[in-house]
Amino acid sequence: MLFIKKASALFGSSVAAAAALLIGDPSAASAAENTHFVPEATTIKWNGTTATVTFLEVAVELDANVTTISTRVTAEVDAVCTNDESTLTIHRTASSLRANDYLISFDGTVPGTAKVPLRVQGLNVSGYTCVVEHIAMTAELEDFWTGATLTHKA
């Protein structure tokens, strides 16, 4: 019986802690409303194996000096492959996700660079000469602690 009381007390405090995290402090919620990524400061570069995303998050007000940001990068590639009179049109897509901790500057900004491994398979066909015609890149940023998000297309 003592075990059940302790377990229910522990469970109750866990539920209360989870509710506090979900509900949060109203002043923290208003500060988080101003937190955002700056679209003009976001870039995506890709060398075929690694995508490099630079970004800037502003108005970050957390008790900690770091925040956790996930970066999902998607590459959509169109290629044309030819072999004499035969032509193949290929469209391939690949995505990769990384999450890292970033330091919050004294002025409430988070300048960052995410390096995300990303390869698109199936762009070479045996016996054909393939040429990439179009590449579309998308980066999706999400700060786990502030809730700020940004989808950037290049």
mmCIF file of C-alpha atoms in Angstrom:
data_model
loop_
_atom_site.group_PDB
_atom_site.id
_atom_site.type_symbol
_atom_site.label_atom_id
_atom_site.label_comp_id
_atom_site.label_asym_id
_atom_site.label_seq_id
_atom_site.Cartn_x
_atom_site.Cartn_y
_atom_site.Cartn_z
ATOM 1 C CA MET A 1 0.000 0.000 0.000
ATOM 2 C CA LEU A 2 2.865 2.365 0.834
ATOM 3 C CA PHE A 3 4.361 1.649 -2.615
ATOM 4 C CA ILE A 4 1.073 2.580 -4.325
ATOM 5 C CA LYS A 5 0.856 5.870 -2.364
ATOM 6 C CA LYS A 6 4.457 6.743 -3.251
ATOM 7 C CA ALA A 7 3.910 5.792 -6.887
ATOM 8 C CA SER A 8 0.719 7.855 -7.136
ATOM 9 C CA ALA A 9 2.430 10.817 -5.455
ATOM 10 C CA LEU A 10 5.347 10.490 -7.861
ATOM 11 C CA PHE A 11 2.990 10.112 -10.831
ATOM 12 C CA GLY A 12 0.945 13.114 -9.665
ATOM 13 C CA SER A 13 4.047 15.292 -9.384
ATOM 14 C CA SER A 14 5.175 14.123 -12.835
ATOM 15 C CA VAL A 15 1.793 15.054 -14.290
ATOM 16 C CA ALA A 16 1.962 18.445 -12.573
ATOM 17 C CA ALA A 17 5.473 19.032 -13.908
ATOM 18 C CA ALA A 18 4.403 18.049 -17.426
ATOM 19 C CA ALA A 19 1.359 20.323 -17.198
ATOM 20 C CA ALA A 20 3.554 23.216 -16.053
ATOM 21 C CA LEU A 21 5.828 22.647 -19.048
ATOM 22 C CA LEU A 22 2.888 22.480 -21.437
ATOM 23 C CA ILE A 23 1.016 25.450 -19.960
ATOM 24 C CA GLY A 24 4.131 27.426 -19.177
ATOM 25 C CA ASP A 25 4.588 30.850 -17.698
ATOM 26 C CA PRO A 26 2.459 33.490 -19.493
ATOM 27 C CA SER A 27 5.371 35.947 -19.563
ATOM 28 C CA ALA A 28 7.558 33.288 -21.224
ATOM 29 C CA ALA A 29 4.852 32.706 -23.827
ATOM 30 C CA SER A 30 4.739 36.392 -24.749
ATOM 31 C CA ALA A 31 8.537 36.496 -25.043
ATOM 32 C CA ALA A 32 8.449 33.392 -27.246
ATOM 33 C CA GLU A 33 5.891 35.077 -29.537
ATOM 34 C CA ASN A 34 8.556 37.590 -30.576
ATOM 35 C CA THR A 35 11.198 34.935 -31.153
ATOM 36 C CA HIS A 36 11.688 34.175 -34.838
ATOM 37 C CA PHE A 37 14.150 33.210 -37.532
ATOM 38 C CA VAL A 38 15.126 35.961 -39.963
ATOM 39 C CA PRO A 39 14.277 34.746 -43.507
ATOM 40 C CA GLU A 40 16.725 37.156 -45.164
ATOM 41 C CA ALA A 41 19.591 35.788 -43.056
ATOM 42 C CA THR A 42 18.916 32.163 -44.076
ATOM 43 C CA THR A 43 20.934 30.449 -46.807
ATOM 44 C CA ILE A 44 21.274 26.901 -48.110
ATOM 45 C CA LYS A 45 24.326 25.574 -49.936
ATOM 46 C CA TRP A 46 24.756 21.982 -51.055
ATOM 47 C CA ASN A 47 27.808 20.284 -52.528
ATOM 48 C CA GLY A 48 26.110 16.952 -53.277
ATOM 49 C CA THR A 49 27.046 15.330 -49.949
ATOM 50 C CA THR A 50 26.523 18.021 -47.285
ATOM 51 C CA ALA A 51 23.983 20.820 -47.013
ATOM 52 C CA THR A 52 25.126 23.909 -45.127
ATOM 53 C CA VAL A 53 22.351 26.073 -43.701
ATOM 54 C CA THR A 54 23.115 29.444 -42.112
ATOM 55 C CA PHE A 55 20.451 31.157 -40.028
ATOM 56 C CA LEU A 56 19.735 33.840 -37.444
ATOM 57 C CA GLU A 57 17.145 33.557 -34.684
ATOM 58 C CA VAL A 58 16.277 36.766 -32.806
ATOM 59 C CA ALA A 59 14.524 37.794 -29.579
ATOM 60 C CA VAL A 60 15.522 34.572 -27.803
ATOM 61 C CA GLU A 61 14.880 34.815 -24.070
ATOM 62 C CA LEU A 62 15.661 31.610 -22.216
ATOM 63 C CA ASP A 63 17.097 30.946 -18.763
ATOM 64 C CA ALA A 64 19.812 28.818 -20.378
ATOM 65 C CA ASN A 65 22.616 30.124 -22.602
ATOM 66 C CA VAL A 66 21.917 27.502 -25.294
ATOM 67 C CA THR A 67 18.947 26.396 -27.343
ATOM 68 C CA THR A 68 18.345 23.343 -29.486
ATOM 69 C CA ILE A 69 17.526 23.802 -33.168
ATOM 70 C CA SER A 70 16.649 21.067 -35.633
ATOM 71 C CA THR A 71 17.407 21.486 -39.315
ATOM 72 C CA ARG A 72 15.702 19.314 -41.927
ATOM 73 C CA VAL A 73 17.059 19.737 -45.451
ATOM 74 C CA THR A 74 15.332 18.357 -48.535
ATOM 75 C CA ALA A 75 16.862 18.263 -52.013
ATOM 76 C CA GLU A 76 14.728 17.736 -55.120
ATOM 77 C CA VAL A 77 16.828 16.995 -58.192
ATOM 78 C CA ASP A 78 15.780 16.696 -61.836
ATOM 79 C CA ALA A 79 18.180 15.089 -64.317
ATOM 80 C CA VAL A 80 18.064 14.039 -67.951
ATOM 81 C CA CYS A 81 19.989 10.950 -69.024
ATOM 82 C CA THR A 82 20.640 10.093 -72.663
ATOM 83 C CA ASN A 83 21.973 7.040 -74.515
ATOM 84 C CA ASP A 84 21.890 7.468 -78.287
ATOM 85 C CA GLU A 85 18.184 7.970 -79.042
ATOM 86 C CA SER A 86 16.979 6.945 -75.591
ATOM 87 C CA THR A 87 16.215 9.668 -73.027
ATOM 88 C CA LEU A 88 15.328 9.229 -69.358
ATOM 89 C CA THR A 89 13.958 11.981 -67.167
ATOM 90 C CA ILE A 90 14.746 11.401 -63.500
ATOM 91 C CA HIS A 91 13.308 13.138 -60.434
ATOM 92 C CA ARG A 92 14.770 12.212 -57.051
ATOM 93 C CA THR A 93 14.201 13.569 -53.562
ATOM 94 C CA ALA A 94 16.172 13.071 -50.359
ATOM 95 C CA SER A 95 15.911 14.532 -46.854
ATOM 96 C CA SER A 96 18.074 14.565 -43.772
ATOM 97 C CA LEU A 97 17.576 15.931 -40.256
ATOM 98 C CA ARG A 98 20.065 17.116 -37.628
ATOM 99 C CA ALA A 99 19.519 18.755 -34.237
ATOM 100 C CA ASN A 100 22.253 20.700 -32.470
ATOM 101 C CA ASP A 101 22.668 23.041 -29.520
ATOM 102 C CA TYR A 102 23.546 26.661 -30.335
ATOM 103 C CA LEU A 103 24.772 29.428 -28.035
ATOM 104 C CA ILE A 104 22.462 32.352 -27.357
ATOM 105 C CA SER A 105 24.374 35.633 -27.707
ATOM 106 C CA PHE A 106 24.125 38.286 -24.989
ATOM 107 C CA ASP A 107 21.806 40.298 -27.263
ATOM 108 C CA GLY A 108 19.278 37.439 -27.560
ATOM 109 C CA THR A 109 20.328 36.297 -31.017
ATOM 110 C CA VAL A 110 21.310 32.841 -32.171
ATOM 111 C CA PRO A 111 23.509 32.967 -35.258
ATOM 112 C CA GLY A 112 24.135 29.464 -36.492
ATOM 113 C CA THR A 113 25.382 27.152 -39.176
ATOM 114 C CA ALA A 114 24.022 23.624 -39.531
ATOM 115 C CA LYS A 115 25.898 21.027 -41.562
ATOM 116 C CA VAL A 116 23.537 18.255 -42.619
ATOM 117 C CA PRO A 117 24.799 15.156 -44.496
ATOM 118 C CA LEU A 118 22.611 14.720 -47.588
ATOM 119 C CA ARG A 119 23.022 12.540 -50.685
ATOM 120 C CA VAL A 120 20.510 11.989 -53.459
ATOM 121 C CA GLN A 121 20.694 8.440 -54.818
ATOM 122 C CA GLY A 122 19.754 7.294 -58.320
ATOM 123 C CA LEU A 123 21.028 10.184 -60.422
ATOM 124 C CA ASN A 124 23.421 8.023 -62.470
ATOM 125 C CA VAL A 125 22.190 5.345 -64.857
ATOM 126 C CA SER A 126 24.622 2.781 -66.238
ATOM 127 C CA GLY A 127 25.232 3.312 -69.966
ATOM 128 C CA TYR A 128 23.659 6.785 -69.977
ATOM 129 C CA THR A 129 25.117 10.266 -69.775
ATOM 130 C CA CYS A 130 23.207 12.172 -67.108
ATOM 131 C CA VAL A 131 23.001 15.925 -66.639
ATOM 132 C CA VAL A 132 21.369 17.600 -63.645
ATOM 133 C CA GLU A 133 18.922 20.197 -64.920
ATOM 134 C CA HIS A 134 17.353 21.537 -61.744
ATOM 135 C CA ILE A 135 17.940 21.454 -57.985
ATOM 136 C CA ALA A 136 15.441 22.772 -55.429
ATOM 137 C CA MET A 137 16.497 22.961 -51.785
ATOM 138 C CA THR A 138 14.296 23.393 -48.711
ATOM 139 C CA ALA A 139 15.462 23.934 -45.128
ATOM 140 C CA GLU A 140 13.043 23.611 -42.222
ATOM 141 C CA LEU A 141 14.294 25.107 -38.956
ATOM 142 C CA GLU A 142 12.673 24.546 -35.564
ATOM 143 C CA ASP A 143 13.850 25.750 -32.173
ATOM 144 C CA PHE A 144 12.768 23.106 -29.642
ATOM 145 C CA TRP A 145 12.709 25.569 -26.726
ATOM 146 C CA THR A 146 11.227 28.745 -28.224
ATOM 147 C CA GLY A 147 8.942 27.099 -30.769
ATOM 148 C CA ALA A 148 10.211 29.355 -33.580
ATOM 149 C CA THR A 149 10.044 27.788 -37.040
ATOM 150 C CA LEU A 150 11.036 28.751 -40.572
ATOM 151 C CA THR A 151 10.745 27.042 -43.948
ATOM 152 C CA HIS A 152 13.274 28.422 -46.438
ATOM 153 C CA LYS A 153 13.358 27.446 -50.119
ATOM 154 C CA ALA A 154 16.280 27.992 -52.462
#
